[in-house]
Amino acid sequence: MKSLFSLGTILLFLFASIFSFAQKAPTPYGALPSPRQLKWHETEVYGLVHFTPTTFENKEWGYGDANPAIFNPKDFDADKIVAAFKAGGLKGLVLVAKHHDGFALWPTKTTSYNISQSPFRNGKGDMVREFEQACRKAGLKFGVYCSPWDRNNPLYGSFDYVKVYREQLRELYTQYGELFMSWHDGANGGDGYYGGARTTKKIDRNTYYAWDTTWAITRKLQPMANLFSDIGWDVRWVGNESGFAGETSWATFTPVPAKGESMTFPGNLDHTQNPFGTRGGNNWVPAECDVPLRPGWFWHPEQKGKSKSAEQLFTLYLKSVGRGAALDLGIAPDTRGLLDEEDVRSLEGFGKLVAGSFQNNLLSTAQIKASDTRGKDYPLTYLTDNNWNTYWASKEEAHTPFIEASWKTAQTFDLIRLREYIPLGQRIESFEVEAMIDGSWKKIAAATSIGACRIIALDAPITATGLRIRVTASPVAVTFSEMGIYKKVNL
Ligand code: FUL
Ligand code: CA
């Protein structure tokens, strides 16, 4: 009997499989995000809480000599603070567990200058725990900021202090569950109380903290914690404290040493590239835009009425999250241990603006077509399924494809949001947006980097029967995990 699997049948079968089986996924391009960074990208907006004896001294930088007795927030309620975060749409909270003044908000074994010396909860309190628990209950991620500079500790400047600092991190990393961030600021003003010495201590920022050894502890004990610092690592400082990234902001980054320095890590860096990142950079290190809601990072009575409005926050959102970065809002409790009412109002309004504006994706009622769909495993329906893990991709040779939406009746919109499928890298170099207005295509916007998110905010709403996103440059085939067209709401 003739074999069922003759050479001819096998060849036929092979051909058939090539054409009917799954299209191969695009090859990853350039530096790629780690699983912990992918989770961080989903967070988008979170808050940074400053609350220590420095609040009660009405200062921005405590000298390290405040009497712990002044730390007595009688109405402190972590649940209420976290509820305001939630209303603002913030998805995480980073608590300054120790600021430059050296006062630890948890009963640490590493220094007596901690919350147990204060009247808070009769010396039995643990504010890190209270914030952490409130976050877990409300479904927010939790992270910590433990200042390396410590103006209270007499050991500061010696290697013994570095050991203390590492031990503080170890306590924070092992007692409060999974952390999404470990935030490390770069400040060192020199002078401080230092156990009564009241002197100036200079350290060599390149070598003193031995960050590679210190951050190995983070990796071991909190593998999902994103390391933030001015020199980057998982997340880079955006280079300003005003809350916005460069109009072009690549998630990839190659640090540049400061003038006269040779090292990029650890090292003194030239921060001028931080807002923009580096196209084709060596590492995936997206930007975080940190900015206080009020003028200061700490609460000050004289700053009443200076809280950023919901609309101002929305503008910052467009210039941070809308440029592939994150927005980290400084939120500071007052001496009662609660948020100022105007802060609560701003956050609530901001939450409504973001949730309301991005609620109704006009693409979901559009007819959508594309110039170069890769195959049936990368369908256009993946653009609007609200799932970052599914994506549309272009054919291998198509580096400048377009996607076109059309509606039977004209639609009015002013926001366009695009997301690349970043597990395969930041691929697109530039794109244009065209709209069908009064029967002809008109170019309405052009931009560069996309990455995890790019929001184009038009100066004024337009009314159109079609919209086209045209990639104008990419070295490789492109991907989009989500696409949306919206109309901003007003409060
Ligand atoms: C800076 C600090 O010096 C400020 O006090 C504040 O904590 C800010 C978020 O980081 O480096
Ligand atoms: Ca999707």
mmCIF file with all atom_site columns, C-alpha atoms in Angstrom, residues 17-133:
data_model
loop_
_atom_site.group_PDB
_atom_site.id
_atom_site.type_symbol
_atom_site.label_atom_id
_atom_site.label_alt_id
_atom_site.label_comp_id
_atom_site.label_asym_id
_atom_site.label_entity_id
_atom_site.label_seq_id
_atom_site.pdbx_PDB_ins_code
_atom_site.Cartn_x
_atom_site.Cartn_y
_atom_site.Cartn_z
_atom_site.occupancy
_atom_site.B_iso_or_equiv
_atom_site.pdbx_formal_charge
_atom_site.auth_seq_id
_atom_site.auth_comp_id
_atom_site.auth_asym_id
_atom_site.auth_atom_id
_atom_site.pdbx_PDB_model_num
ATOM 1   C CA . SER A 1 17  ? 0.747   24.919 7.544  1.00 0.00 ? 17  SER A CA 1
ATOM 2   C CA . ILE A 1 18  ? 2.895   27.901 6.620  1.00 0.00 ? 18  ILE A CA 1
ATOM 3   C CA . PHE A 1 19  ? -0.107  29.718 5.218  1.00 0.00 ? 19  PHE A CA 1
ATOM 4   C CA . SER A 1 20  ? -2.705  28.773 7.797  1.00 0.00 ? 20  SER A CA 1
ATOM 5   C CA . PHE A 1 21  ? -0.677  28.678 11.019 1.00 0.00 ? 21  PHE A CA 1
ATOM 6   C CA . ALA A 1 22  ? 0.043   31.608 13.270 1.00 0.00 ? 22  ALA A CA 1
ATOM 7   C CA . GLN A 1 23  ? 2.066   34.451 11.819 1.00 0.00 ? 23  GLN A CA 1
ATOM 8   C CA . LYS A 1 24  ? 5.371   34.765 13.573 1.00 0.00 ? 24  LYS A CA 1
ATOM 9   C CA . ALA A 1 25  ? 5.414   37.597 16.146 1.00 0.00 ? 25  ALA A CA 1
ATOM 10  C CA . PRO A 1 26  ? 7.637   40.573 15.334 1.00 0.00 ? 26  PRO A CA 1
ATOM 11  C CA . THR A 1 27  ? 11.190  40.204 16.615 1.00 0.00 ? 27  THR A CA 1
ATOM 12  C CA . PRO A 1 28  ? 11.838  42.323 19.740 1.00 0.00 ? 28  PRO A CA 1
ATOM 13  C CA . TYR A 1 29  ? 13.599  45.588 18.958 1.00 0.00 ? 29  TYR A CA 1
ATOM 14  C CA . GLY A 1 30  ? 16.215  47.363 21.108 1.00 0.00 ? 30  GLY A CA 1
ATOM 15  C CA . ALA A 1 31  ? 16.245  47.533 24.915 1.00 0.00 ? 31  ALA A CA 1
ATOM 16  C CA . LEU A 1 32  ? 13.193  45.868 26.477 1.00 0.00 ? 32  LEU A CA 1
ATOM 17  C CA . PRO A 1 33  ? 11.234  46.435 29.707 1.00 0.00 ? 33  PRO A CA 1
ATOM 18  C CA . SER A 1 34  ? 11.544  43.916 32.551 1.00 0.00 ? 34  SER A CA 1
ATOM 19  C CA . PRO A 1 35  ? 8.410   42.332 34.080 1.00 0.00 ? 35  PRO A CA 1
ATOM 20  C CA . ARG A 1 36  ? 8.669   44.772 37.009 1.00 0.00 ? 36  ARG A CA 1
ATOM 21  C CA . GLN A 1 37  ? 8.817   47.742 34.649 1.00 0.00 ? 37  GLN A CA 1
ATOM 22  C CA . LEU A 1 38  ? 5.837   46.453 32.675 1.00 0.00 ? 38  LEU A CA 1
ATOM 23  C CA . LYS A 1 39  ? 3.816   46.443 35.905 1.00 0.00 ? 39  LYS A CA 1
ATOM 24  C CA . TRP A 1 40  ? 5.097   49.945 36.715 1.00 0.00 ? 40  TRP A CA 1
ATOM 25  C CA . HIS A 1 41  ? 3.947   51.238 33.320 1.00 0.00 ? 41  HIS A CA 1
ATOM 26  C CA . GLU A 1 42  ? 0.403   50.169 34.194 1.00 0.00 ? 42  GLU A CA 1
ATOM 27  C CA . THR A 1 43  ? 0.496   52.323 37.336 1.00 0.00 ? 43  THR A CA 1
ATOM 28  C CA . GLU A 1 44  ? 0.719   55.628 35.405 1.00 0.00 ? 44  GLU A CA 1
ATOM 29  C CA . VAL A 1 45  ? -0.282  57.986 38.266 1.00 0.00 ? 45  VAL A CA 1
ATOM 30  C CA . TYR A 1 46  ? 0.742   57.612 41.905 1.00 0.00 ? 46  TYR A CA 1
ATOM 31  C CA . GLY A 1 47  ? 1.557   59.820 44.865 1.00 0.00 ? 47  GLY A CA 1
ATOM 32  C CA . LEU A 1 48  ? 4.515   60.620 47.103 1.00 0.00 ? 48  LEU A CA 1
ATOM 33  C CA . VAL A 1 49  ? 3.680   61.374 50.734 1.00 0.00 ? 49  VAL A CA 1
ATOM 34  C CA . HIS A 1 50  ? 5.902   63.637 52.880 1.00 0.00 ? 50  HIS A CA 1
ATOM 35  C CA . PHE A 1 51  ? 4.918   63.724 56.552 1.00 0.00 ? 51  PHE A CA 1
ATOM 36  C CA . THR A 1 52  ? 7.463   63.895 59.388 1.00 0.00 ? 52  THR A CA 1
ATOM 37  C CA . PRO A 1 53  ? 8.350   66.309 62.242 1.00 0.00 ? 53  PRO A CA 1
ATOM 38  C CA . THR A 1 54  ? 9.422   68.617 59.390 1.00 0.00 ? 54  THR A CA 1
ATOM 39  C CA . THR A 1 55  ? 5.677   69.235 58.736 1.00 0.00 ? 55  THR A CA 1
ATOM 40  C CA . PHE A 1 56  ? 5.289   70.524 62.296 1.00 0.00 ? 56  PHE A CA 1
ATOM 41  C CA . GLU A 1 57  ? 8.356   72.752 61.908 1.00 0.00 ? 57  GLU A CA 1
ATOM 42  C CA . ASN A 1 58  ? 6.933   74.234 58.684 1.00 0.00 ? 58  ASN A CA 1
ATOM 43  C CA . LYS A 1 59  ? 10.147  73.438 56.814 1.00 0.00 ? 59  LYS A CA 1
ATOM 44  C CA . GLU A 1 60  ? 11.062  71.641 53.561 1.00 0.00 ? 60  GLU A CA 1
ATOM 45  C CA . TRP A 1 61  ? 14.288  70.117 54.865 1.00 0.00 ? 61  TRP A CA 1
ATOM 46  C CA . GLY A 1 62  ? 14.386  69.225 58.564 1.00 0.00 ? 62  GLY A CA 1
ATOM 47  C CA . TYR A 1 63  ? 17.812  69.796 60.086 1.00 0.00 ? 63  TYR A CA 1
ATOM 48  C CA . GLY A 1 64  ? 17.630  66.544 62.054 1.00 0.00 ? 64  GLY A CA 1
ATOM 49  C CA . ASP A 1 65  ? 17.230  68.172 65.470 1.00 0.00 ? 65  ASP A CA 1
ATOM 50  C CA . ALA A 1 66  ? 13.422  68.334 65.837 1.00 0.00 ? 66  ALA A CA 1
ATOM 51  C CA . ASN A 1 67  ? 12.116  67.019 69.130 1.00 0.00 ? 67  ASN A CA 1
ATOM 52  C CA . PRO A 1 68  ? 10.037  63.877 68.320 1.00 0.00 ? 68  PRO A CA 1
ATOM 53  C CA . ALA A 1 69  ? 7.418   65.223 70.767 1.00 0.00 ? 69  ALA A CA 1
ATOM 54  C CA . ILE A 1 70  ? 6.208   67.648 68.079 1.00 0.00 ? 70  ILE A CA 1
ATOM 55  C CA . PHE A 1 71  ? 5.098   64.787 65.853 1.00 0.00 ? 71  PHE A CA 1
ATOM 56  C CA . ASN A 1 72  ? 1.548   64.549 67.124 1.00 0.00 ? 72  ASN A CA 1
ATOM 57  C CA . PRO A 1 73  ? -1.023  64.359 64.293 1.00 0.00 ? 73  PRO A CA 1
ATOM 58  C CA . LYS A 1 74  ? -4.174  63.886 66.384 1.00 0.00 ? 74  LYS A CA 1
ATOM 59  C CA . ASP A 1 75  ? -6.567  63.164 63.509 1.00 0.00 ? 75  ASP A CA 1
ATOM 60  C CA . PHE A 1 76  ? -4.269  61.054 61.347 1.00 0.00 ? 76  PHE A CA 1
ATOM 61  C CA . ASP A 1 77  ? -6.260  58.648 59.226 1.00 0.00 ? 77  ASP A CA 1
ATOM 62  C CA . ALA A 1 78  ? -4.450  56.719 56.495 1.00 0.00 ? 78  ALA A CA 1
ATOM 63  C CA . ASP A 1 79  ? -7.764  55.423 55.117 1.00 0.00 ? 79  ASP A CA 1
ATOM 64  C CA . LYS A 1 80  ? -9.031  58.967 54.527 1.00 0.00 ? 80  LYS A CA 1
ATOM 65  C CA . ILE A 1 81  ? -5.795  59.982 52.773 1.00 0.00 ? 81  ILE A CA 1
ATOM 66  C CA . VAL A 1 82  ? -5.834  56.877 50.612 1.00 0.00 ? 82  VAL A CA 1
ATOM 67  C CA . ALA A 1 83  ? -9.509  57.472 49.782 1.00 0.00 ? 83  ALA A CA 1
ATOM 68  C CA . ALA A 1 84  ? -8.506  60.861 48.299 1.00 0.00 ? 84  ALA A CA 1
ATOM 69  C CA . PHE A 1 85  ? -5.775  59.109 46.275 1.00 0.00 ? 85  PHE A CA 1
ATOM 70  C CA . LYS A 1 86  ? -8.344  56.672 44.986 1.00 0.00 ? 86  LYS A CA 1
ATOM 71  C CA . ALA A 1 87  ? -10.775 59.423 44.018 1.00 0.00 ? 87  ALA A CA 1
ATOM 72  C CA . GLY A 1 88  ? -7.912  61.017 42.067 1.00 0.00 ? 88  GLY A CA 1
ATOM 73  C CA . GLY A 1 89  ? -7.389  57.796 40.117 1.00 0.00 ? 89  GLY A CA 1
ATOM 74  C CA . LEU A 1 90  ? -3.924  57.329 41.648 1.00 0.00 ? 90  LEU A CA 1
ATOM 75  C CA . LYS A 1 91  ? -2.934  53.682 41.549 1.00 0.00 ? 91  LYS A CA 1
ATOM 76  C CA . GLY A 1 92  ? -0.084  53.693 44.049 1.00 0.00 ? 92  GLY A CA 1
ATOM 77  C CA . LEU A 1 93  ? 1.388   55.479 47.066 1.00 0.00 ? 93  LEU A CA 1
ATOM 78  C CA . VAL A 1 94  ? 5.067   55.929 47.854 1.00 0.00 ? 94  VAL A CA 1
ATOM 79  C CA . LEU A 1 95  ? 5.582   56.884 51.476 1.00 0.00 ? 95  LEU A CA 1
ATOM 80  C CA . VAL A 1 96  ? 8.606   58.854 52.599 1.00 0.00 ? 96  VAL A CA 1
ATOM 81  C CA . ALA A 1 97  ? 9.411   56.461 55.438 1.00 0.00 ? 97  ALA A CA 1
ATOM 82  C CA . LYS A 1 98  ? 12.443  58.595 56.328 1.00 0.00 ? 98  LYS A CA 1
ATOM 83  C CA . HIS A 1 99  ? 13.273  62.032 54.897 1.00 0.00 ? 99  HIS A CA 1
ATOM 84  C CA . HIS A 1 100 ? 16.554  63.962 55.167 1.00 0.00 ? 100 HIS A CA 1
ATOM 85  C CA . ASP A 1 101 ? 15.765  64.826 58.829 1.00 0.00 ? 101 ASP A CA 1
ATOM 86  C CA . GLY A 1 102 ? 16.379  61.155 59.644 1.00 0.00 ? 102 GLY A CA 1
ATOM 87  C CA . PHE A 1 103 ? 13.136  60.572 61.578 1.00 0.00 ? 103 PHE A CA 1
ATOM 88  C CA . ALA A 1 104 ? 11.853  57.047 60.833 1.00 0.00 ? 104 ALA A CA 1
ATOM 89  C CA . LEU A 1 105 ? 8.077   56.653 60.581 1.00 0.00 ? 105 LEU A CA 1
ATOM 90  C CA . TRP A 1 106 ? 8.338   53.033 61.667 1.00 0.00 ? 106 TRP A CA 1
ATOM 91  C CA . PRO A 1 107 ? 9.715   51.604 64.943 1.00 0.00 ? 107 PRO A CA 1
ATOM 92  C CA . THR A 1 108 ? 13.084  50.729 63.441 1.00 0.00 ? 108 THR A CA 1
ATOM 93  C CA . LYS A 1 109 ? 15.809  48.988 65.412 1.00 0.00 ? 109 LYS A CA 1
ATOM 94  C CA . THR A 1 110 ? 18.458  51.000 63.564 1.00 0.00 ? 110 THR A CA 1
ATOM 95  C CA . THR A 1 111 ? 17.984  54.390 65.284 1.00 0.00 ? 111 THR A CA 1
ATOM 96  C CA . SER A 1 112 ? 16.159  55.705 68.334 1.00 0.00 ? 112 SER A CA 1
ATOM 97  C CA . TYR A 1 113 ? 15.133  58.750 66.264 1.00 0.00 ? 113 TYR A CA 1
ATOM 98  C CA . ASN A 1 114 ? 11.859  57.156 65.248 1.00 0.00 ? 114 ASN A CA 1
ATOM 99  C CA . ILE A 1 115 ? 8.113   57.217 65.710 1.00 0.00 ? 115 ILE A CA 1
ATOM 100 C CA . SER A 1 116 ? 8.221   55.339 69.021 1.00 0.00 ? 116 SER A CA 1
ATOM 101 C CA . GLN A 1 117 ? 9.697   58.485 70.616 1.00 0.00 ? 117 GLN A CA 1
ATOM 102 C CA . SER A 1 118 ? 6.683   60.551 69.559 1.00 0.00 ? 118 SER A CA 1
ATOM 103 C CA . PRO A 1 119 ? 3.246   60.860 71.172 1.00 0.00 ? 119 PRO A CA 1
ATOM 104 C CA . PHE A 1 120 ? 1.657   59.332 68.020 1.00 0.00 ? 120 PHE A CA 1
ATOM 105 C CA . ARG A 1 121 ? -0.402  56.299 69.182 1.00 0.00 ? 121 ARG A CA 1
ATOM 106 C CA . ASN A 1 122 ? 1.328   56.714 72.564 1.00 0.00 ? 122 ASN A CA 1
ATOM 107 C CA . GLY A 1 123 ? 4.665   55.676 71.156 1.00 0.00 ? 123 GLY A CA 1
ATOM 108 C CA . LYS A 1 124 ? 3.237   52.397 69.854 1.00 0.00 ? 124 LYS A CA 1
ATOM 109 C CA . GLY A 1 125 ? 2.551   53.598 66.315 1.00 0.00 ? 125 GLY A CA 1
ATOM 110 C CA . ASP A 1 126 ? 3.890   52.465 62.958 1.00 0.00 ? 126 ASP A CA 1
ATOM 111 C CA . MET A 1 127 ? 2.877   54.889 60.240 1.00 0.00 ? 127 MET A CA 1
ATOM 112 C CA . VAL A 1 128 ? 4.472   52.856 57.469 1.00 0.00 ? 128 VAL A CA 1
ATOM 113 C CA . ARG A 1 129 ? 2.213   49.976 58.481 1.00 0.00 ? 129 ARG A CA 1
ATOM 114 C CA . GLU A 1 130 ? -0.914  52.185 58.648 1.00 0.00 ? 130 GLU A CA 1
ATOM 115 C CA . PHE A 1 131 ? -0.308  53.544 55.147 1.00 0.00 ? 131 PHE A CA 1
ATOM 116 C CA . GLU A 1 132 ? 0.569   50.117 53.826 1.00 0.00 ? 132 GLU A CA 1
ATOM 117 C CA . GLN A 1 133 ? -2.592  48.527 55.225 1.00 0.00 ? 133 GLN A CA 1
#
